[in-house]
Short mmCIF file of C-alpha atoms and ligand atoms in Angstrom, two decimals:
data_model
loop_
_atom_site.label_atom_id
_atom_site.label_comp_id
_atom_site.label_asym_id
_atom_site.label_seq_id
_atom_site.Cartn_x
_atom_site.Cartn_y
_atom_site.Cartn_z
CA MET C 1 -124.54 57.39 -34.13
CA ALA C 2 -125.22 55.81 -37.82
CA GLY C 3 -128.22 56.75 -39.55
CA ARG C 4 -130.97 54.43 -41.03
CA PRO C 5 -129.27 51.58 -43.22
CA GLU C 6 -129.66 52.34 -47.02
CA PHE C 7 -129.29 48.20 -47.65
CA ASP C 8 -130.37 45.20 -45.86
CA VAL C 9 -127.24 43.36 -46.38
CA ALA C 10 -123.78 45.05 -47.76
CA ILE C 11 -121.92 42.32 -49.27
CA ILE C 12 -117.70 42.40 -49.85
CA GLY C 13 -117.03 41.07 -53.07
CA GLY C 14 -118.81 39.85 -56.28
CA GLY C 15 -117.21 36.73 -56.85
CA PRO C 16 -119.47 33.16 -56.66
CA ALA C 17 -120.08 33.44 -53.23
CA GLY C 18 -121.08 37.42 -53.07
CA ALA C 19 -122.94 37.03 -56.48
CA THR C 20 -125.13 34.23 -55.40
CA LEU C 21 -125.98 35.62 -51.67
CA GLY C 22 -127.06 39.02 -53.73
CA ALA C 23 -129.15 36.80 -56.49
CA LEU C 24 -131.09 34.93 -53.11
CA LEU C 25 -131.96 38.25 -51.26
CA ALA C 26 -132.69 40.15 -54.42
CA MET C 27 -135.04 37.25 -55.26
CA ASP C 28 -136.51 37.65 -51.46
CA GLY C 29 -137.32 41.10 -52.22
CA ARG C 30 -134.28 42.33 -49.86
CA ARG C 31 -131.89 45.05 -50.47
CA ALA C 32 -128.51 43.80 -51.31
CA ALA C 33 -125.66 46.02 -52.13
CA VAL C 34 -122.45 43.84 -53.73
CA LEU C 35 -119.60 45.72 -53.56
CA GLU C 36 -116.83 44.55 -56.25
CA ARG C 37 -113.41 45.92 -56.44
CA ASP C 38 -112.44 44.80 -59.62
CA ILE C 39 -114.15 45.38 -63.11
CA HIS C 40 -116.18 42.32 -64.48
CA PRO C 41 -114.74 40.16 -66.45
CA ARG C 42 -111.45 39.70 -64.66
CA ASP C 43 -109.48 36.29 -64.66
CA HIS C 44 -109.67 33.89 -61.50
CA VAL C 45 -108.55 30.28 -60.95
CA GLY C 46 -110.95 27.67 -60.30
CA GLU C 47 -112.53 26.20 -63.39
CA SER C 48 -113.85 22.94 -62.74
CA LEU C 49 -117.49 22.87 -61.21
CA THR C 50 -119.07 19.77 -58.93
CA PRO C 51 -122.43 18.91 -59.85
CA SER C 52 -123.77 20.05 -56.45
CA ASN C 53 -123.64 23.82 -57.79
CA ASN C 54 -126.64 22.95 -60.33
CA ALA C 55 -128.98 22.67 -57.34
CA ILE C 56 -128.28 26.22 -56.41
CA PHE C 57 -127.90 27.80 -59.84
CA SER C 58 -131.56 25.91 -60.38
CA ARG C 59 -132.83 27.93 -57.53
CA ILE C 60 -131.61 31.60 -58.53
CA GLY C 61 -132.63 30.43 -62.14
CA PHE C 62 -129.04 30.65 -63.32
CA LEU C 63 -128.65 27.14 -65.10
CA PRO C 64 -130.42 27.99 -68.43
CA LYS C 65 -127.27 30.43 -68.66
CA MET C 66 -124.71 28.31 -67.65
CA GLU C 67 -126.41 26.49 -70.75
CA GLN C 68 -126.08 29.31 -73.17
CA ALA C 69 -122.74 30.09 -72.53
CA GLY C 70 -121.74 26.97 -74.12
CA PHE C 71 -119.14 26.02 -71.05
CA VAL C 72 -117.86 22.40 -71.50
CA HIS C 73 -119.74 19.53 -70.18
CA LYS C 74 -117.65 17.73 -67.29
CA GLU C 75 -119.05 14.58 -67.09
CA GLY C 76 -116.99 12.95 -64.43
CA VAL C 77 -113.29 13.06 -62.94
CA GLY C 78 -109.90 10.90 -63.46
CA TRP C 79 -107.07 10.34 -62.38
CA THR C 80 -103.41 8.63 -63.50
CA ALA C 81 -100.59 7.67 -61.73
CA PRO C 82 -97.08 8.73 -62.22
CA ARG C 83 -95.73 5.85 -63.68
CA SER C 84 -98.93 4.23 -65.04
CA PRO C 85 -98.56 3.60 -68.97
CA VAL C 86 -100.03 6.39 -71.01
CA TRP C 87 -103.60 7.08 -70.78
CA LYS C 88 -104.48 4.18 -68.23
CA PHE C 89 -106.14 5.94 -65.58
CA LEU C 90 -109.28 5.28 -62.83
CA ALA C 91 -112.66 7.40 -63.24
CA ILE C 92 -115.81 8.15 -62.24
CA ARG C 93 -118.75 9.60 -64.24
CA THR C 94 -121.13 11.07 -62.37
CA SER C 95 -124.25 9.70 -64.08
CA ASP C 96 -123.03 6.11 -62.72
CA PHE C 97 -124.62 7.41 -59.13
CA PRO C 98 -126.72 10.71 -59.59
CA ALA C 99 -127.24 12.16 -56.33
CA PRO C 100 -131.06 11.97 -55.79
CA GLY C 101 -132.97 14.80 -57.28
CA ALA C 102 -130.19 15.69 -59.29
CA VAL C 103 -131.62 18.12 -61.89
CA GLN C 104 -129.05 17.20 -64.38
CA THR C 105 -125.48 14.65 -64.13
CA TYR C 106 -123.08 16.73 -65.67
CA SER C 107 -121.50 19.61 -64.22
CA TYR C 108 -119.26 22.38 -66.14
CA ASN C 109 -116.03 23.44 -66.84
CA VAL C 110 -115.99 27.34 -67.07
CA GLU C 111 -113.74 29.84 -67.96
CA ARG C 112 -113.98 32.10 -64.51
CA ASP C 113 -114.08 35.55 -66.22
CA GLU C 114 -117.13 34.75 -67.97
CA PHE C 115 -118.57 32.69 -65.43
CA ASP C 116 -118.20 35.35 -62.70
CA LEU C 117 -119.44 37.99 -65.01
CA LEU C 118 -122.77 36.18 -65.76
CA LEU C 119 -123.26 35.12 -62.37
CA LEU C 120 -122.64 38.71 -60.85
CA ARG C 121 -124.87 40.33 -63.92
CA HIS C 122 -127.81 37.89 -62.97
CA ALA C 123 -127.65 39.35 -59.15
CA HIS C 124 -127.91 42.57 -61.05
CA GLU C 125 -130.44 41.49 -63.37
CA LEU C 126 -132.61 39.96 -60.05
CA GLY C 127 -132.78 43.22 -58.65
CA ALA C 128 -129.27 43.32 -56.19
CA LYS C 129 -127.53 46.63 -56.54
CA VAL C 130 -124.08 45.85 -58.00
CA VAL C 131 -121.25 48.49 -57.74
CA GLN C 132 -117.88 47.71 -59.52
CA GLY C 133 -114.66 49.24 -58.98
CA ALA C 134 -115.84 49.48 -55.52
CA THR C 135 -113.21 48.99 -52.74
CA VAL C 136 -114.04 48.31 -49.18
CA LYS C 137 -111.61 50.05 -47.03
CA ARG C 138 -113.13 48.97 -43.73
CA VAL C 139 -115.91 47.30 -41.91
CA LEU C 140 -117.64 49.81 -39.74
CA PHE C 141 -118.54 48.93 -36.19
CA GLU C 142 -120.81 50.61 -33.36
CA GLY C 143 -119.58 49.37 -30.31
CA GLU C 144 -119.37 45.09 -31.31
CA ARG C 145 -121.96 45.42 -33.96
CA ALA C 146 -121.07 46.02 -37.71
CA ILE C 147 -123.16 48.53 -39.30
CA GLY C 148 -121.63 48.79 -42.94
CA VAL C 149 -118.42 49.34 -44.77
CA ARG C 150 -116.34 52.19 -45.72
CA VAL C 151 -116.02 51.83 -49.65
CA GLU C 152 -113.57 53.82 -51.99
CA LEU C 153 -115.02 54.03 -55.44
CA SER C 154 -113.29 54.47 -58.77
CA GLY C 155 -113.39 58.13 -58.55
CA GLY C 156 -111.06 58.02 -55.56
CA TRP C 157 -113.37 59.48 -52.95
CA GLU C 158 -114.89 57.48 -50.06
CA GLU C 159 -118.38 56.63 -49.37
CA ASP C 160 -119.95 54.81 -45.79
CA VAL C 161 -122.72 52.42 -47.15
CA LEU C 162 -124.69 51.14 -44.25
CA ALA C 163 -126.31 47.99 -43.73
CA ARG C 164 -128.56 45.61 -41.35
CA VAL C 165 -125.89 43.07 -42.13
CA VAL C 166 -122.30 42.72 -43.36
CA VAL C 167 -121.28 39.67 -45.17
CA ASP C 168 -117.42 39.19 -46.51
CA ALA C 169 -117.38 37.46 -49.55
CA SER C 170 -113.64 39.17 -50.70
CA GLY C 171 -112.36 35.26 -51.26
CA ARG C 172 -108.69 34.75 -49.97
CA ARG C 173 -108.39 38.19 -49.38
CA CYS C 174 -109.97 37.68 -46.25
CA PHE C 175 -110.90 41.25 -45.99
CA LEU C 176 -112.98 40.94 -42.32
CA ALA C 177 -110.82 38.14 -40.92
CA ASN C 178 -107.66 40.30 -41.76
CA GLN C 179 -109.36 43.36 -39.93
CA LEU C 180 -110.14 41.49 -36.96
CA GLY C 181 -107.00 39.28 -36.90
CA ILE C 182 -108.73 36.35 -36.49
CA ARG C 183 -107.18 34.14 -39.65
CA ARG C 184 -105.18 31.24 -39.19
CA LYS C 185 -102.66 29.46 -41.33
CA ASP C 186 -103.15 25.63 -41.91
CA PRO C 187 -99.85 24.37 -40.66
CA ASP C 188 -100.37 21.12 -42.62
CA PHE C 189 -100.83 22.79 -46.18
CA ASN C 190 -98.36 25.18 -47.37
CA GLN C 191 -99.11 24.42 -51.32
CA PHE C 192 -98.40 26.96 -53.91
CA SER C 193 -99.56 26.34 -57.57
CA ILE C 194 -98.24 27.71 -61.24
CA PHE C 195 -100.92 27.23 -63.95
CA SER C 196 -102.03 28.53 -67.49
CA TRP C 197 -103.68 27.87 -70.56
CA PHE C 198 -102.78 25.82 -73.34
CA ARG C 199 -103.55 24.87 -77.10
CA GLY C 200 -102.15 21.52 -78.38
CA VAL C 201 -102.71 19.60 -75.84
CA LYS C 202 -103.57 15.87 -76.92
CA PRO C 203 -107.40 15.45 -76.51
CA HIS C 204 -108.70 12.76 -73.76
CA PRO C 205 -109.52 9.23 -74.83
CA PRO C 206 -112.97 9.17 -76.57
CA GLY C 207 -115.85 9.06 -74.25
CA TYR C 208 -113.85 11.22 -71.45
CA GLU C 209 -114.15 14.39 -73.32
CA GLY C 210 -115.04 16.98 -71.11
CA PHE C 211 -113.42 14.69 -67.89
CA VAL C 212 -111.11 16.55 -65.54
CA PHE C 213 -108.14 14.92 -65.18
CA PHE C 214 -105.57 14.98 -61.96
CA HIS C 215 -102.12 13.25 -62.85
CA PHE C 216 -100.43 12.61 -59.77
CA LEU C 217 -96.28 13.04 -59.83
CA GLY C 218 -95.22 11.17 -57.16
CA LEU C 219 -94.48 13.34 -54.94
CA GLU C 220 -95.91 14.55 -51.48
CA ARG C 221 -99.32 16.44 -51.46
CA ALA C 222 -98.54 17.34 -55.30
CA TRP C 223 -100.54 16.65 -58.25
CA GLY C 224 -101.05 18.35 -62.24
CA TRP C 225 -104.77 19.49 -63.13
CA HIS C 226 -105.92 18.84 -67.02
CA ILE C 227 -109.10 20.72 -67.75
CA PRO C 228 -110.20 21.05 -70.94
CA ILE C 229 -112.21 24.40 -71.79
CA LYS C 230 -113.71 25.94 -74.53
CA ASN C 231 -112.53 26.56 -77.97
CA GLY C 232 -110.08 23.19 -77.88
CA VAL C 233 -107.92 25.07 -74.82
CA CYS C 234 -107.08 23.25 -71.62
CA SER C 235 -106.16 24.94 -68.17
CA MET C 236 -103.15 22.99 -67.38
CA GLY C 237 -101.86 23.60 -63.48
CA VAL C 238 -99.52 22.18 -61.14
CA VAL C 239 -100.37 22.01 -57.00
CA THR C 240 -96.90 21.59 -55.08
CA ASP C 241 -95.51 22.24 -51.64
CA LYS C 242 -94.16 25.81 -51.82
CA ALA C 243 -90.87 24.40 -50.37
CA ASN C 244 -90.08 22.71 -53.51
CA PHE C 245 -90.33 25.44 -55.84
CA GLY C 246 -87.92 27.60 -53.40
CA LYS C 247 -85.84 25.08 -53.01
CA SER C 248 -85.49 24.25 -56.79
CA GLY C 249 -83.91 27.26 -58.19
CA LYS C 250 -85.56 26.80 -61.37
CA THR C 251 -87.58 29.37 -63.42
CA HIS C 252 -91.40 28.87 -63.64
CA ASP C 253 -91.27 27.64 -67.14
CA GLU C 254 -88.38 25.06 -65.74
CA PHE C 255 -90.22 24.22 -62.44
CA PHE C 256 -93.45 23.64 -64.26
CA GLU C 257 -92.08 21.53 -67.29
CA SER C 258 -90.21 18.98 -64.29
CA LEU C 259 -93.38 18.24 -63.04
CA VAL C 260 -94.96 17.37 -66.19
CA GLN C 261 -92.04 15.11 -66.85
CA ARG C 262 -93.17 13.05 -63.78
CA ASN C 263 -96.21 11.50 -64.93
CA ARG C 264 -96.11 9.68 -68.25
CA THR C 265 -99.68 10.49 -69.18
CA PHE C 266 -99.00 14.18 -68.45
CA ARG C 267 -96.14 14.27 -70.08
CA ALA C 268 -97.49 12.87 -73.23
CA VAL C 269 -100.32 15.45 -73.52
CA MET C 270 -98.15 17.85 -73.28
CA GLU C 271 -95.83 17.05 -75.93
CA ASP C 272 -96.76 19.57 -78.35
CA ALA C 273 -98.66 21.81 -76.34
CA VAL C 274 -98.40 25.88 -76.54
CA ARG C 275 -98.96 28.41 -73.92
CA ILE C 276 -101.36 31.01 -74.78
CA LYS C 277 -101.54 33.24 -71.30
CA PRO C 278 -98.79 34.44 -69.05
CA TRP C 279 -98.11 32.21 -66.11
CA TRP C 280 -100.76 32.49 -63.17
CA ILE C 281 -99.27 31.96 -59.74
CA GLU C 282 -101.34 31.14 -56.50
CA GLY C 283 -100.21 30.72 -53.26
CA ASP C 284 -100.69 30.59 -49.24
CA TYR C 285 -103.58 28.05 -48.55
CA SER C 286 -105.08 26.63 -46.94
CA TYR C 287 -106.54 28.85 -43.82
CA GLN C 288 -109.47 29.05 -41.39
CA MET C 289 -110.42 31.64 -38.88
CA ASP C 290 -111.35 31.60 -35.07
CA THR C 291 -114.69 32.35 -35.85
CA ILE C 292 -116.73 33.50 -39.28
CA VAL C 293 -119.69 34.93 -37.64
CA GLY C 294 -120.28 37.83 -35.12
CA ASP C 295 -122.48 40.61 -34.12
CA GLY C 296 -124.07 41.78 -37.25
CA TRP C 297 -121.54 39.87 -39.91
CA LEU C 298 -120.86 36.64 -41.60
CA MET C 299 -118.15 35.42 -43.90
CA ILE C 300 -118.93 33.34 -46.58
CA GLY C 301 -117.16 31.38 -49.44
CA ASP C 302 -113.37 31.68 -49.43
CA ALA C 303 -113.28 34.73 -47.16
CA PHE C 304 -114.71 32.09 -44.40
CA ARG C 305 -112.58 28.72 -45.03
CA PHE C 306 -110.03 27.42 -47.76
CA VAL C 307 -109.24 23.76 -48.40
CA ASP C 308 -106.80 22.62 -50.99
CA PRO C 309 -108.59 22.80 -54.12
CA ILE C 310 -108.29 19.02 -55.38
CA PHE C 311 -111.62 17.98 -55.37
CA SER C 312 -113.08 21.25 -56.99
CA SER C 313 -114.71 22.27 -53.74
CA GLY C 314 -114.10 25.67 -53.96
CA ILE C 315 -117.10 26.73 -55.84
CA ASP C 316 -119.22 24.05 -54.00
CA VAL C 317 -118.72 26.17 -50.83
CA ALA C 318 -118.60 29.58 -52.44
CA THR C 319 -122.63 28.72 -53.59
CA TYR C 320 -123.28 26.80 -50.48
CA SER C 321 -122.46 29.04 -47.61
CA ALA C 322 -123.97 31.58 -49.75
CA SER C 323 -127.19 29.86 -49.84
CA TYR C 324 -126.80 29.03 -46.05
CA ALA C 325 -126.15 32.29 -44.93
CA PHE C 326 -129.18 33.97 -46.61
CA ASP C 327 -131.41 31.59 -44.78
CA ALA C 328 -129.63 32.46 -41.65
CA ILE C 329 -130.09 36.22 -42.57
CA VAL C 330 -133.60 35.96 -43.27
CA LYS C 331 -134.55 34.11 -39.99
CA SER C 332 -132.69 36.15 -37.61
CA TRP C 333 -135.00 38.80 -39.01
CA SER C 334 -138.08 36.90 -38.83
CA GLU C 335 -137.07 34.95 -35.08
CA GLY C 336 -135.00 38.23 -33.83
CA GLU C 337 -132.65 35.51 -32.79
CA GLU C 338 -129.27 36.36 -34.35
CA ALA C 339 -126.85 34.86 -32.59
CA ALA C 340 -128.45 31.38 -32.43
CA ALA C 341 -129.50 31.79 -36.36
CA PHE C 342 -125.48 32.79 -37.13
CA ALA C 343 -124.35 30.08 -34.61
CA GLU C 344 -126.27 27.56 -36.73
CA TYR C 345 -124.72 28.85 -40.08
CA GLU C 346 -121.11 28.45 -38.71
CA ARG C 347 -121.77 25.00 -37.56
CA THR C 348 -123.34 23.82 -41.05
CA VAL C 349 -120.76 25.03 -43.01
CA ASN C 350 -118.12 24.49 -41.18
CA GLU C 351 -119.07 20.53 -40.80
CA GLY C 352 -119.37 20.29 -44.27
CA VAL C 353 -115.92 21.93 -45.28
CA ASP C 354 -114.56 19.69 -42.77
CA VAL C 355 -115.35 16.54 -44.64
CA TRP C 356 -113.82 18.25 -47.80
CA TYR C 357 -110.72 18.86 -45.77
CA GLU C 358 -110.78 14.94 -44.39
CA THR C 359 -111.26 14.14 -47.87
CA THR C 360 -108.24 15.53 -49.24
CA ASP C 361 -106.17 14.80 -46.13
CA GLN C 362 -107.18 11.31 -46.56
CA PHE C 363 -106.30 11.41 -50.12
CA TYR C 364 -102.99 12.77 -49.62
CA ARG C 365 -101.97 10.34 -47.16
CA LEU C 366 -102.34 7.48 -49.24
CA GLN C 367 -103.32 8.04 -53.05
CA GLN C 368 -103.30 4.05 -53.65
CA LEU C 369 -105.71 3.30 -50.97
CA PHE C 370 -107.97 5.97 -51.88
CA SER C 371 -107.85 4.33 -55.43
CA ARG C 372 -108.47 0.91 -54.27
CA PHE C 373 -111.40 2.47 -52.30
CA SER C 374 -113.01 4.06 -55.77
CA LEU C 375 -112.85 0.35 -57.28
CA ASP C 376 -114.35 -1.50 -54.64
CA ARG C 377 -117.95 -2.29 -55.17
CA ARG C 378 -118.72 -1.58 -51.08
CA TYR C 379 -117.34 2.10 -51.22
CA LYS C 380 -117.55 3.05 -55.23
CA GLU C 381 -120.52 4.87 -54.63
CA ASP C 382 -119.64 6.44 -51.46
CA ILE C 383 -116.64 7.66 -52.73
CA ALA C 384 -118.94 8.93 -56.38
CA ARG C 385 -120.96 10.47 -54.53
CA ALA C 386 -118.99 12.49 -52.07
CA LEU C 387 -116.67 13.78 -55.22
CA GLN C 388 -119.98 15.36 -56.39
CA GLY C 389 -120.25 17.75 -53.46
CA ASN C 390 -122.98 19.46 -51.38
CA PRO C 391 -121.34 17.68 -47.76
CA TYR C 392 -123.73 20.10 -45.70
CA LYS C 393 -126.68 18.32 -46.16
CA PRO C 394 -126.69 15.36 -43.00
CA GLU C 395 -127.02 12.33 -45.18
CA ASN C 396 -124.27 13.28 -47.71
CA ARG C 397 -122.08 14.38 -44.49
CA ASP C 398 -122.83 10.87 -42.58
CA ARG C 399 -122.12 8.90 -45.71
CA ALA C 400 -119.01 10.49 -46.82
CA ARG C 401 -117.67 10.27 -42.51
CA ARG C 402 -118.58 6.26 -43.22
CA VAL C 403 -116.41 5.85 -45.89
CA LEU C 404 -113.58 8.45 -44.56
CA LYS C 405 -113.26 6.14 -41.13
CA ASP C 406 -112.80 2.83 -42.67
CA MET C 407 -110.26 4.46 -44.90
CA ARG C 408 -108.34 5.42 -41.69
CA ASP C 409 -108.73 2.07 -40.32
CA ALA C 410 -107.51 0.57 -43.24
CA TYR C 411 -104.71 3.50 -43.41
CA ARG C 412 -103.83 2.57 -39.68
CA ASP C 413 -103.73 -1.54 -40.97
CA VAL C 414 -101.36 -0.45 -43.91
CA MET C 415 -98.80 1.48 -41.95
CA ALA C 416 -98.74 -0.86 -39.04
CA ASP C 417 -97.89 -3.72 -41.69
CA PRO C 418 -93.61 -2.92 -42.81
CA HIS C 419 -94.07 -5.34 -45.68
CA ASN C 420 -97.48 -3.92 -46.89
CA LEU C 421 -97.00 -2.92 -50.77
CA LEU C 422 -99.36 0.00 -50.19
CA ARG C 423 -96.97 2.07 -47.70
CA PRO C 424 -95.81 5.31 -49.38
CA GLY C 425 -93.33 4.26 -51.23
CA ALA C 426 -93.11 0.43 -50.76
CA LEU C 427 -92.50 0.20 -54.80
CA ASP C 428 -90.01 2.77 -55.37
CA VAL C 429 -86.76 1.34 -56.31
CA PRO C 430 -84.40 1.43 -54.04
CA ALA C 431 -81.70 4.33 -54.84
CA GLU C 432 -78.74 1.50 -55.17
CA ALA C 433 -80.48 -0.28 -57.41
CA GLN C 434 -80.80 2.25 -59.94
CA ALA C 435 -79.28 2.52 -63.04
C1 LIG D 1 -104.91 26.85 -57.41
C2 LIG D 1 -106.61 26.69 -57.24
C3 LIG D 1 -107.18 25.93 -58.08
C4 LIG D 1 -108.46 25.99 -57.80
N1 LIG D 1 -109.34 24.97 -58.64
C5 LIG D 1 -110.63 25.20 -58.21
C6 LIG D 1 -111.43 24.30 -59.15
O1 LIG D 1 -111.07 23.80 -60.07
N2 LIG D 1 -112.80 24.45 -58.74
C7 LIG D 1 -113.41 25.00 -57.76
O2 LIG D 1 -114.51 25.02 -57.42
N3 LIG D 1 -112.50 25.98 -56.84
C8 LIG D 1 -111.16 26.27 -57.28
N4 LIG D 1 -110.52 26.73 -56.71
C9 LIG D 1 -111.07 27.66 -55.81
C10 LIG D 1 -111.80 28.98 -56.41
O3 LIG D 1 -111.24 29.73 -57.05
C11 LIG D 1 -112.66 30.02 -55.19
O4 LIG D 1 -112.93 28.57 -53.80
C12 LIG D 1 -113.84 30.40 -55.56
O5 LIG D 1 -113.23 31.59 -56.77
C13 LIG D 1 -114.18 31.72 -54.16
O6 LIG D 1 -115.12 32.25 -54.78
P1 LIG D 1 -115.52 33.28 -53.68
O7 LIG D 1 -116.56 34.14 -54.36
O8 LIG D 1 -115.78 33.19 -52.54
O9 LIG D 1 -114.15 34.16 -53.92
P2 LIG D 1 -113.69 35.06 -55.35
O10 LIG D 1 -114.14 34.30 -56.27
O11 LIG D 1 -112.05 35.48 -54.73
O12 LIG D 1 -114.18 36.36 -55.10
C14 LIG D 1 -114.13 37.48 -54.21
C15 LIG D 1 -114.17 38.73 -54.81
O13 LIG D 1 -114.08 39.90 -54.07
C16 LIG D 1 -113.34 41.12 -54.48
N5 LIG D 1 -112.86 41.24 -53.21
C17 LIG D 1 -111.78 40.91 -52.74
N6 LIG D 1 -111.42 42.36 -51.84
C18 LIG D 1 -112.28 43.30 -51.95
C19 LIG D 1 -112.47 44.40 -51.38
N7 LIG D 1 -111.75 44.82 -50.12
N8 LIG D 1 -113.64 45.11 -51.48
C20 LIG D 1 -114.49 45.02 -52.73
N9 LIG D 1 -114.07 43.48 -53.35
C21 LIG D 1 -113.11 42.81 -53.19
C22 LIG D 1 -112.53 40.23 -55.47
O14 LIG D 1 -112.09 41.07 -56.61
C23 LIG D 1 -113.44 38.93 -55.97
O15 LIG D 1 -113.59 39.51 -57.07
C24 LIG D 1 -109.02 26.75 -56.97
C25 LIG D 1 -108.22 27.82 -56.39
C26 LIG D 1 -107.06 27.56 -56.34
C27 LIG D 1 -106.18 28.26 -55.48
#
């Protein structure tokens, strides 16, 4: 028989999802334990944030710390096509269509080691019990109900931490889903990415300094990212189908370079760039779970679901799922209906992430069509707003779904017409005509 729980909530992982939940619980006077395996600061992928995060940062009093840290202000996103002339691009500036009530129009490009450390420290300062070097080895169950976690501490000894609710925020480790055997890989997206930090990348055109750029590579489901961070450094990466790397027989340097060469702007900006960090490889995404809640437990952030990160959705998913999980946990205690509160959490966050997933899927189906919609007066605002995040809010979700439906219809029409120049490869030069 387990003893009285020492904590209200035990959180596995102190990344953005775990730290945000820890902060919200502490602000509400709850006893939250954030158990983090690493010692922060530690490197992490995912440097471009959506404006939606500002609302959560503001709610937990974190926005002033983002400003003090001096992170690069991200005022919008742009993208280039492989064969367009150098720096001919499409762009969406957030301030053109700010979300109603937005606390500010810009977002940030962050060094994740610094950002994650600041957010975790913020949770601690608000009163959450943050333990680093604490690796969760097992979620403990009594019958069907999660009652706590077994943790290995840095000295090597193990301890049981008992809590009323256990939340998995372990990121793409998916700790609890793996323990329960409920993680499902997405058969349609088997990508991998290779990236690093560079100096000497040529600057963006004036007026677009903090913009995040995506460089398309003329390959299915492949793209390059170009994120200016502090001190003249840029995070540059490529995402492609995993099979492309396996087949290429190239080294990491050669493979990265071969993809850079596929886009004129990407090639031009990288001409004098010097890599200042080792290559970082990420693979094995995307996935979802059979379920993300149960008796006494929930999953948040990457631990509950991961979609291709082209639209910088990761931290939006992390902070919003933390916020909805907080609401669900508190409601379950006040109303005594845990199953109903957790089911509502599951529905809300999954419906939101479905929108991120469909937007990505639609984009990959036909990049030219997506670009067309972004230029069309009727859809420009809808697309700009969708890319700002928070698809969990019903009005944002409905707005995004409307434009996605029109895109699907337009895609069907394009594909039904064999002469339509928007069809994939329609403008490719036939192999026999190439020099
Ligand atoms: C190639 C790529 C590019 C991306 N680009 C972007 C981007 O530009 N913008 C964006 O918003 N998102 C991006 N993402 C996604 C983003 O990195 C994640 O969505 C985000 O970090 C999720 O936060 P999290 O807190 O859920 O998980 P994490 O940030 O991964 O944090 C999980 C924490 O749990 C800890 N942990 C794991 N196992 C245990 C354990 N057993 N015990 C204790 N602690 C444990 C880990 O040490 C880690 O600190 C990208 C992802 C990839 C793969």
